[in-house]
Tab-separated table of C-alpha atoms in Angstrom:
chain	number	residue	atom	x	y	z
Y	78	MET	CA	-32.527	-9.979	-4.160
Y	79	MET	CA	-29.388	-11.163	-6.042
Y	80	SER	CA	-29.364	-12.993	-9.435
Y	81	GLU	CA	-26.057	-14.489	-10.698
Y	82	ALA	CA	-24.638	-16.265	-13.645
Y	83	ALA	CA	-21.073	-17.466	-14.213
Y	84	SER	CA	-18.646	-18.822	-16.780
Y	85	SER	CA	-15.217	-20.187	-16.155
Y	86	THR	CA	-13.586	-16.737	-16.443
Y	87	TYR	CA	-16.289	-14.236	-15.377
Y	88	LYS	CA	-19.310	-13.658	-13.149
Y	89	VAL	CA	-22.368	-11.504	-13.759
Y	90	ARG	CA	-24.596	-10.473	-10.911
Y	91	PHE	CA	-27.747	-8.334	-10.531
Y	92	ASP	CA	-28.428	-6.675	-7.351
Y	93	GLU	CA	-32.081	-5.679	-7.533
Y	94	ASN	CA	-31.886	-3.662	-4.294
Y	95	ASN	CA	-29.254	-1.394	-5.841
Y	96	GLN	CA	-30.353	-1.762	-9.367
Y	97	GLU	CA	-26.804	-2.742	-10.135
Y	98	PHE	CA	-25.648	-5.198	-12.866
Y	99	SER	CA	-21.920	-6.208	-12.159
Y	100	ILE	CA	-19.415	-8.034	-14.392
Y	101	ILE	CA	-16.442	-9.478	-12.643
Y	102	GLY	CA	-13.386	-11.149	-14.146
Y	103	SER	CA	-12.232	-11.693	-17.725
Y	104	MET	CA	-14.764	-11.688	-20.530
Y	105	ARG	CA	-13.148	-12.969	-23.828
Y	106	PRO	CA	-15.589	-15.141	-25.670
Y	107	GLN	CA	-14.831	-16.653	-29.249
Y	108	TYR	CA	-18.552	-16.826	-30.087
Y	109	VAL	CA	-21.595	-14.875	-29.115
Y	110	GLU	CA	-23.298	-17.923	-27.882
Y	111	GLU	CA	-20.795	-18.057	-25.071
Y	112	LEU	CA	-22.418	-14.845	-23.660
Y	113	ASP	CA	-25.981	-16.251	-23.697
Y	114	SER	CA	-26.345	-16.446	-19.843
Y	115	CYS	CA	-24.977	-12.908	-19.465
Y	116	ILE	CA	-27.325	-11.460	-22.143
Y	117	ARG	CA	-30.355	-13.116	-20.578
Y	118	LEU	CA	-29.511	-11.815	-17.230
Y	119	MET	CA	-28.928	-8.348	-18.421
Y	120	GLU	CA	-32.071	-8.200	-20.362
Y	121	THR	CA	-34.255	-9.512	-17.517
Y	122	SER	CA	-32.445	-7.223	-15.098
Y	123	ILE	CA	-32.899	-4.150	-17.127
Y	124	ALA	CA	-36.577	-4.962	-17.634
Y	125	LYS	CA	-37.068	-4.902	-13.865
Y	126	VAL	CA	-35.572	-1.437	-13.163
Y	127	LYS	CA	-37.065	2.112	-13.223
Y	128	GLY	CA	-34.949	5.262	-13.389
Y	129	THR	CA	-31.244	4.389	-13.465
Y	130	VAL	CA	-29.707	1.005	-13.855
Y	131	TYR	CA	-25.980	0.958	-12.847
Y	132	VAL	CA	-23.568	-1.318	-14.942
Y	133	ASN	CA	-20.657	-2.006	-12.752
Y	134	VAL	CA	-17.484	-2.942	-14.635
Y	135	LYS	CA	-14.953	-1.877	-11.999
Y	136	ARG	CA	-13.646	-5.392	-11.615
Y	137	LEU	CA	-13.821	-6.442	-15.288
Y	138	VAL	CA	-10.112	-6.937	-15.977
Y	139	ARG	CA	-10.335	-7.967	-19.622
Y	140	LEU	CA	-12.895	-7.566	-22.402
Y	141	ASN	CA	-12.407	-8.495	-26.034
Y	142	ASN	CA	-14.025	-6.630	-28.902
Y	143	LEU	CA	-16.727	-9.260	-29.442
Y	144	ALA	CA	-17.926	-9.087	-25.793
Y	145	PHE	CA	-17.725	-5.255	-25.843
Y	146	HIS	CA	-19.878	-4.954	-28.988
Y	147	VAL	CA	-22.441	-7.344	-27.440
Y	148	LEU	CA	-22.642	-5.361	-24.150
Y	149	ALA	CA	-22.698	-2.027	-26.135
Y	150	ASN	CA	-25.542	-3.103	-28.300
Y	151	LEU	CA	-27.593	-4.266	-25.401
Y	152	LEU	CA	-27.138	-1.024	-23.513
Y	153	VAL	CA	-27.876	1.244	-26.568
Y	154	LYS	CA	-30.938	-0.919	-27.527
Y	155	ALA	CA	-32.285	-0.673	-23.974
Y	156	CYS	CA	-32.006	3.157	-24.082
Y	157	ALA	CA	-33.735	3.306	-27.527
Y	158	GLU	CA	-36.600	1.148	-26.309
Y	159	ARG	CA	-36.886	2.774	-22.955
Y	160	PRO	CA	-36.323	6.583	-23.204
Y	161	ASP	CA	-37.108	6.896	-19.535
Y	162	LEU	CA	-34.137	4.663	-18.595
Y	163	LYS	CA	-30.753	6.028	-17.544
Y	164	ILE	CA	-27.690	3.859	-17.637
Y	165	SER	CA	-24.707	4.628	-15.518
Y	166	VAL	CA	-21.617	2.667	-16.456
Y	167	ILE	CA	-19.161	2.531	-13.516
Y	168	THR	CA	-15.606	2.005	-14.745
Y	169	SER	CA	-12.300	1.895	-12.878
Y	170	SER	CA	-9.244	4.189	-12.853
Y	171	VAL	CA	-7.342	1.003	-11.973
Y	172	VAL	CA	-8.422	-0.675	-15.209
Y	173	GLY	CA	-7.120	1.961	-17.614
Y	174	TRP	CA	-8.800	1.023	-20.735
Y	175	SER	CA	-12.361	0.685	-19.308
Y	176	THR	CA	-13.292	4.318	-19.102
Y	177	ARG	CA	-11.983	5.044	-22.611
Y	178	LYS	CA	-13.682	2.163	-24.131
Y	179	PHE	CA	-17.132	2.640	-22.600
Y	180	SER	CA	-16.981	6.461	-23.024
Y	181	ALA	CA	-17.789	5.897	-26.749
Y	182	LEU	CA	-21.234	4.897	-25.755
Y	183	ARG	CA	-22.073	8.460	-24.520
Y	184	GLU	CA	-21.820	9.726	-28.100
Y	185	ILE	CA	-24.488	7.141	-29.256
Y	186	SER	CA	-26.945	7.695	-26.452
Y	187	PRO	CA	-27.326	10.742	-24.156
Y	188	ASN	CA	-28.945	8.432	-21.520
Y	189	ILE	CA	-25.750	6.688	-20.967
Y	190	VAL	CA	-23.275	8.197	-18.598
Y	191	ILE	CA	-19.801	7.038	-17.608
Y	192	GLU	CA	-18.792	7.266	-13.956
Y	193	GLN	CA	-15.072	6.519	-13.107
Y	194	TYR	CA	-14.829	5.043	-9.710
Y	195	ASP	CA	-11.782	6.681	-8.068
Y	196	SER	CA	-10.653	8.748	-5.089
Y	197	ALA	CA	-13.853	10.779	-5.061
Y	198	PHE	CA	-15.267	7.704	-3.241
Y	199	TYR	CA	-13.055	8.770	-0.205
Y	200	PRO	CA	-14.234	12.200	0.565
Y	201	GLY	CA	-11.280	13.180	2.983
Y	202	GLN	CA	-8.585	11.242	1.326
Y	203	THR	CA	-7.225	14.160	-0.556
Y	204	PHE	CA	-6.170	15.949	2.564
Y	205	LEU	CA	-3.743	13.200	3.359
Y	206	GLU	CA	-2.284	12.733	-0.117
Y	207	GLU	CA	-0.611	16.131	-0.317
Y	208	GLY	CA	2.998	15.834	-1.059
Y	209	GLY	CA	3.797	17.932	2.106
Y	210	PHE	CA	2.434	15.228	4.350
Y	211	ILE	CA	5.143	12.714	3.260
Y	212	PRO	CA	7.782	13.690	5.808
Y	213	VAL	CA	5.350	13.335	8.735
Y	214	LEU	CA	4.147	9.911	7.434
Y	215	ARG	CA	7.743	8.767	7.501
Y	216	THR	CA	8.239	10.118	11.058
Y	217	GLN	CA	5.047	8.440	12.183
Y	218	THR	CA	6.109	5.136	10.836
Y	219	LYS	CA	9.578	5.462	12.452
Y	220	MET	CA	8.008	6.197	15.749
Y	221	THR	CA	5.272	3.372	15.539
Y	222	TRP	CA	7.659	0.793	14.123
Y	223	GLN	CA	9.515	0.446	17.359
Y	224	HIS	CA	6.373	-0.699	19.054
Y	225	GLU	CA	4.866	-2.728	16.078
Y	226	LYS	CA	8.194	-4.551	15.415
Y	227	ALA	CA	7.566	-6.226	18.794
Y	228	ILE	CA	3.799	-6.526	18.512
Y	229	LEU	CA	3.519	-8.072	15.033
Y	230	PRO	CA	5.036	-11.552	16.025
Y	231	GLN	CA	2.302	-11.753	18.685
Y	232	HIS	CA	-0.317	-11.366	15.909
Y	233	GLY	CA	1.290	-14.117	13.850
Y	234	MET	CA	3.948	-12.363	11.808
Y	235	ARG	CA	7.009	-14.509	11.160
Y	236	GLU	CA	9.606	-15.114	8.405
Y	237	GLY	CA	8.607	-16.697	5.030
Y	238	LEU	CA	4.990	-15.549	4.856
Y	239	THR	CA	3.137	-14.299	1.888
Y	240	ILE	CA	2.190	-10.740	2.776
Y	241	ALA	CA	-0.079	-7.929	1.388
Y	242	ASP	CA	0.194	-4.424	2.685
Y	243	ILE	CA	-2.915	-2.749	1.577
Y	244	CYS	CA	-3.139	1.066	1.529
Y	245	CYS	CA	0.629	1.067	1.632
Y	246	GLY	CA	0.910	4.805	1.055
Y	247	ILE	CA	4.569	5.875	0.736
Y	248	GLY	CA	5.749	2.364	1.286
Y	249	ASP	CA	8.041	2.682	4.203
Y	250	PHE	CA	6.251	0.053	6.303
Y	251	ALA	CA	6.536	-2.476	3.541
Y	252	VAL	CA	10.261	-1.770	3.437
Y	253	LEU	CA	10.538	-2.300	7.199
Y	254	LEU	CA	8.489	-5.536	6.895
Y	255	HIS	CA	10.736	-6.890	4.103
Y	256	LYS	CA	13.875	-6.065	6.125
Y	257	GLU	CA	12.740	-7.544	9.439
Y	258	PHE	CA	10.572	-10.603	8.323
Y	259	GLN	CA	11.903	-11.615	5.007
Y	260	PRO	CA	8.608	-12.591	3.438
Y	261	ALA	CA	8.299	-15.114	0.703
Y	262	ARG	CA	6.260	-12.604	-1.254
Y	263	LEU	CA	5.317	-9.070	-0.460
Y	264	VAL	CA	2.690	-7.054	-2.329
Y	265	ALA	CA	2.087	-3.347	-1.522
Y	266	LEU	CA	-1.084	-1.712	-2.930
Y	267	ASP	CA	-2.278	1.906	-2.820
Y	268	HIS	CA	-4.602	3.932	-5.037
Y	269	SER	CA	-2.283	6.956	-5.029
Y	270	LYS	CA	0.033	6.961	-7.968
Y	271	SER	CA	2.227	9.656	-6.477
Y	272	SER	CA	2.602	7.614	-3.180
Y	273	LEU	CA	3.519	4.469	-5.086
Y	274	ALA	CA	6.082	6.373	-7.146
Y	275	TYR	CA	7.657	7.616	-3.809
Y	276	ALA	CA	7.443	4.018	-2.455
Y	277	ARG	CA	9.396	2.642	-5.346
Y	278	LYS	CA	12.015	5.255	-4.895
Y	279	VAL	CA	12.304	4.480	-1.212
Y	280	ALA	CA	12.740	0.789	-2.007
Y	281	ALA	CA	15.276	1.639	-4.671
Y	282	ASP	CA	17.243	3.920	-2.304
Y	283	PHE	CA	17.417	1.252	0.324
Y	284	GLY	CA	18.454	-1.484	-2.255
Y	285	ILE	CA	15.327	-3.428	-1.455
Y	286	GLN	CA	14.142	-5.724	-4.204
Y	287	GLY	CA	11.161	-8.080	-4.407
Y	288	ILE	CA	8.260	-5.772	-3.220
Y	289	GLU	CA	5.500	-5.789	-5.805
Y	290	TYR	CA	3.952	-2.323	-5.872
Y	291	ILE	CA	0.433	-2.314	-7.330
Y	292	TYR	CA	-1.932	0.589	-8.098
Y	293	GLY	CA	-5.447	-0.429	-6.987
Y	294	ASP	CA	-8.574	0.407	-5.081
Y	295	ALA	CA	-8.597	-1.244	-1.561
Y	296	SER	CA	-12.266	-1.578	-1.750
Y	297	GLU	CA	-12.374	-3.404	-5.057
Y	298	MET	CA	-9.040	-5.119	-5.470
Y	299	LEU	CA	-8.026	-7.147	-8.495
Y	300	LEU	CA	-6.038	-9.614	-6.367
Y	301	ASP	CA	-7.271	-13.166	-6.345
Y	302	GLU	CA	-8.975	-14.296	-3.172
Y	303	GLY	CA	-7.261	-16.435	-0.534
Y	304	GLN	CA	-3.709	-15.924	-1.488
Y	305	PHE	CA	-1.907	-14.169	1.442
Y	306	ASP	CA	-0.880	-15.568	4.799
Y	307	PHE	CA	-0.807	-12.128	6.354
Y	308	VAL	CA	-2.632	-8.912	5.254
Y	309	THR	CA	-1.871	-5.486	6.857
Y	310	CYS	CA	-3.678	-2.220	6.565
Y	311	ARG	CA	-2.483	0.410	8.755
Y	312	HIS	CA	-4.181	3.858	9.744
Y	313	SER	CA	-6.452	3.378	6.719
Y	314	LEU	CA	-9.931	2.139	7.751
Y	315	GLN	CA	-10.312	5.329	9.749
Y	316	VAL	CA	-9.869	7.324	6.513
Y	317	PHE	CA	-12.494	5.636	4.404
Y	318	ASP	CA	-16.216	6.534	4.850
Y	319	ARG	CA	-17.088	2.929	4.510
Y	320	PRO	CA	-14.395	0.889	6.296
Y	321	GLU	CA	-16.512	-2.263	6.186
Y	322	LEU	CA	-15.944	-2.503	2.357
Y	323	ILE	CA	-12.133	-2.399	2.937
Y	324	LEU	CA	-12.313	-4.985	5.586
Y	325	ARG	CA	-14.348	-7.182	3.431
Y	326	GLU	CA	-11.607	-7.184	0.743
Y	327	LEU	CA	-8.910	-7.791	3.269
Y	328	TYR	CA	-10.802	-10.867	4.434
Y	329	ARG	CA	-11.299	-11.935	0.827
Y	330	ILE	CA	-7.638	-11.917	-0.245
Y	331	CYS	CA	-6.463	-13.611	3.113
Y	332	LYS	CA	-6.010	-17.389	3.056
Y	333	PRO	CA	-8.185	-19.379	5.156
Y	334	GLY	CA	-6.248	-19.682	8.522
Y	335	GLY	CA	-4.269	-16.545	7.720
Y	336	ARG	CA	-4.589	-13.225	9.659
Y	337	VAL	CA	-5.574	-9.562	8.828
Y	338	TYR	CA	-3.734	-6.885	10.920
Y	339	ILE	CA	-5.058	-3.354	11.245
Y	340	THR	CA	-4.182	-0.273	13.054
Y	341	ASN	CA	-6.264	2.802	13.847
Y	342	GLU	CA	-6.427	5.725	16.173
Y	343	LYS	CA	-8.701	7.342	18.751
Y	344	ASN	CA	-7.404	10.934	18.573
Y	345	SER	CA	-9.552	12.240	21.330
Y	346	HIS	CA	-7.291	10.117	23.712
Y	347	CYS	CA	-4.215	12.089	22.710
Y	348	LEU	CA	-2.855	13.737	25.868
Y	349	GLY	CA	-0.169	15.962	27.296
Y	350	GLU	CA	0.984	17.533	30.466
Y	351	PRO	CA	1.243	20.408	31.103
Y	352	ARG	CA	-1.647	22.309	29.543
Y	353	ALA	CA	-3.742	19.104	29.483
Y	354	GLU	CA	-7.132	20.938	29.311
Y	355	SER	CA	-6.312	22.845	26.130
Y	356	ILE	CA	-4.906	19.758	24.487
Y	357	GLN	CA	-7.990	17.618	25.310
Y	358	TRP	CA	-10.421	20.264	23.924
Y	359	THR	CA	-8.578	20.467	20.549
Y	360	TYR	CA	-8.449	16.694	20.009
Y	361	ASN	CA	-12.154	16.309	20.855
Y	362	GLU	CA	-12.730	18.852	18.075
Y	363	VAL	CA	-10.292	16.934	15.768
Y	364	ALA	CA	-12.760	13.976	15.999
Y	365	LYS	CA	-15.727	16.212	15.140
Y	366	LEU	CA	-13.793	17.735	12.277
Y	367	TRP	CA	-13.017	14.268	10.780
Y	368	ALA	CA	-16.580	13.178	11.194
Y	369	HIS	CA	-17.611	16.203	9.141
Y	370	PHE	CA	-15.717	14.802	6.211
Y	371	ASN	CA	-17.078	11.153	6.751
Y	372	MET	CA	-13.847	9.939	8.389
Y	373	ASP	CA	-13.595	8.268	11.736
Y	374	ILE	CA	-10.322	9.202	13.643
Y	375	GLU	CA	-11.990	7.413	16.701
Y	376	LEU	CA	-12.249	4.087	15.024
Y	377	GLY	CA	-9.370	2.390	17.016
Y	378	PRO	CA	-11.332	0.578	19.774
Y	379	LYS	CA	-14.147	-0.178	17.316
Y	380	SER	CA	-11.767	-2.501	15.429
Y	381	ARG	CA	-12.973	-5.581	17.307
Y	382	ARG	CA	-16.546	-5.003	16.441
Y	383	TYR	CA	-15.628	-4.334	12.735
Y	384	MET	CA	-13.529	-7.492	12.640
Y	385	THR	CA	-16.230	-9.572	14.239
Y	386	GLU	CA	-18.918	-8.434	11.920
Y	387	ALA	CA	-16.570	-9.192	8.990
Y	388	GLY	CA	-16.436	-12.899	10.004
Y	389	PHE	CA	-12.950	-13.033	11.668
Y	390	GLU	CA	-12.177	-15.276	14.726
Y	391	ASP	CA	-9.477	-15.312	17.309
Y	392	ILE	CA	-9.514	-11.565	17.353
Y	393	ARG	CA	-6.722	-9.920	19.263
Y	394	ILE	CA	-6.636	-6.279	20.073
Y	395	GLU	CA	-4.333	-4.033	22.135
Y	396	SER	CA	-3.077	-0.457	22.149
Y	397	PHE	CA	0.231	1.223	22.539
Y	398	MET	CA	1.101	4.862	23.248
Y	399	VAL	CA	3.658	6.846	21.034
Y	400	THR	CA	5.210	9.400	23.313
Y	401	ASN	CA	7.771	12.215	23.323
Y	402	LEU	CA	10.016	9.832	25.155
Y	403	ASP	CA	10.288	7.436	22.172
Y	404	GLY	CA	13.593	8.951	21.029
Y	405	ASP	CA	14.122	12.556	19.885
Y	406	PRO	CA	10.936	14.550	21.316
Y	407	GLN	CA	11.320	16.921	18.248
Y	408	ASN	CA	10.054	14.088	16.135
Y	409	PHE	CA	6.914	13.932	18.226
Y	410	ALA	CA	6.541	17.706	17.859
Y	411	ASP	CA	6.987	17.539	14.149
Y	412	ILE	CA	4.086	15.191	13.909
Y	413	ILE	CA	1.836	17.420	15.934
Y	414	GLN	CA	2.895	20.436	13.906
Y	415	SER	CA	1.903	18.676	10.668
Y	416	TRP	CA	-1.488	17.672	12.194
Y	417	GLU	CA	-2.123	21.379	13.104
Y	418	ASP	CA	-1.135	22.405	9.571
Y	419	VAL	CA	-3.565	20.009	7.951
Y	420	TYR	CA	-6.394	20.026	10.432
Y	421	ALA	CA	-6.471	23.642	11.441
Y	422	GLY	CA	-5.382	24.619	7.912
Y	423	GLN	CA	-7.133	23.100	4.864
Y	424	MET	CA	-9.787	21.087	6.743
Y	425	SER	CA	-10.965	23.679	9.138
Y	426	VAL	CA	-10.977	26.312	6.408
Y	427	GLN	CA	-13.012	24.036	4.100
Y	428	ARG	CA	-15.518	23.427	6.875
Y	429	GLY	CA	-15.926	27.201	7.199
Y	430	ASP	CA	-14.753	27.563	10.823
Y	431	SER	CA	-14.538	30.993	12.395
Y	432	ALA	CA	-11.268	32.751	13.087
Y	433	GLU	CA	-11.976	32.598	16.803
Y	434	PHE	CA	-12.499	28.811	16.588
Y	435	ASN	CA	-9.428	28.453	14.566
Y	436	GLU	CA	-7.281	30.325	16.951
Y	437	LYS	CA	-8.389	28.078	19.920
Y	438	PHE	CA	-8.110	24.997	17.826
Y	439	ARG	CA	-4.463	25.776	16.981
Y	440	ARG	CA	-3.638	26.579	20.643
Y	441	GLY	CA	-4.218	22.950	21.655
Y	442	PHE	CA	-1.805	21.678	18.978
Y	443	GLN	CA	0.817	24.274	20.135
Y	444	ASP	CA	0.285	23.240	23.750
Y	445	HIS	CA	0.772	19.563	22.783
Y	446	ILE	CA	4.166	20.562	21.182
Y	447	PHE	CA	4.912	22.583	24.371
Y	448	ALA	CA	4.300	19.466	26.521
Y	449	ALA	CA	6.397	17.184	24.195
Y	450	LEU	CA	9.302	19.544	24.263
Y	451	HIS	CA	9.123	20.641	27.956
Y	452	PRO	CA	11.973	19.092	30.053
Y	453	LYS	CA	9.402	17.668	32.538
Y	454	GLY	CA	6.593	17.228	30.034
Y	455	TYR	CA	4.860	14.143	28.803
Y	456	ALA	CA	2.941	13.880	25.463
Y	457	GLY	CA	1.136	10.921	24.033
Y	458	TRP	CA	-0.597	9.616	20.862
Y	459	PRO	CA	-2.488	6.232	21.246
Y	460	VAL	CA	-2.704	3.640	18.503
Y	461	TRP	CA	-4.966	0.556	18.493
Y	462	VAL	CA	-3.803	-2.755	16.944
Y	463	ALA	CA	-6.209	-5.595	15.998
Y	464	SER	CA	-5.850	-8.804	14.104
Y	465	GLY	CA	-8.287	-11.594	13.327
Y	466	ARG	CA	-7.998	-14.955	11.690
Y	467	LYS	CA	-9.986	-15.971	8.674
Y	468	PRO	CA	-11.794	-19.315	9.444
Y	469	GLN	CA	-10.517	-22.492	7.786
């Protein structure tokens, strides 16, 4: 059951099922009376819960001192009257002041805890954010771009659109979009500060101006709804443990009639000749390894289902194969080597795999490289593209 109240600048909502009280928007009253509906809803909500109540301020962008003191007094009073009650305040690393401001409450009441919502939400993400992965990400984009450059117009991309590239990573795809399609506006968002710093450097190095790089959480974006003609999110839903949350946000920020474009993989369909059997075994194991860390590297063909359930219409889906024949075979081999380094390195070790398993696991990657560099060999990496239109 959901209870809601709203003013012109913020909304408050209580989700009884999750025992979560959320405040969204900008809360800057001049008088306490302006907070009456919020106060009533918080008091009645807290009265209903047992155990822990979650106060979610992840998307509370602004909060003046008057509003903070009103909220703080309510929470402290509730703890004093209900010693059995725990209050977990969920802040955001994106809204820098919120954790610092609400942390003061911990010193007043030990029953109040502050939980910063950050990359811990994405259990496997850290494997892919290491600086050493940047060269391979750039090589991957270079190899997929020659396919996507032709595919994107078939999914509605054209010049002059307002575009958001969510989970932009190191920003090279946004730069290519800017060069090729000359958007009216291009926003690139990621929750990795180091990736954004690299992205800004890449844009500066190429003399690209006009890309707005934003630090933010893709599952709780601070971007207004319905403002982009075209929203892209590449190779990212497969990394998150709850991809439907990301897709819901992509839908929200897209204009009615606009399109959301996603790409994902199905790694078990990677192939190579010669030594096909060894290669196939290893990529089947890659899928299991990702699943262990709550990521789904098999998500690609599932894109249509996810987009349908999110409410999109006119869904278009297709796949393309990146191969060793797409230019220099060494580029393909470099990508596979980086996969081996991460998957058979950090991830396999952290899962606790045996030395015997790891040796066999690595052999498949090396055989894939062998196939890519063999004069008569063929090696492939499939990628699924899907887009859907937001209803008018």
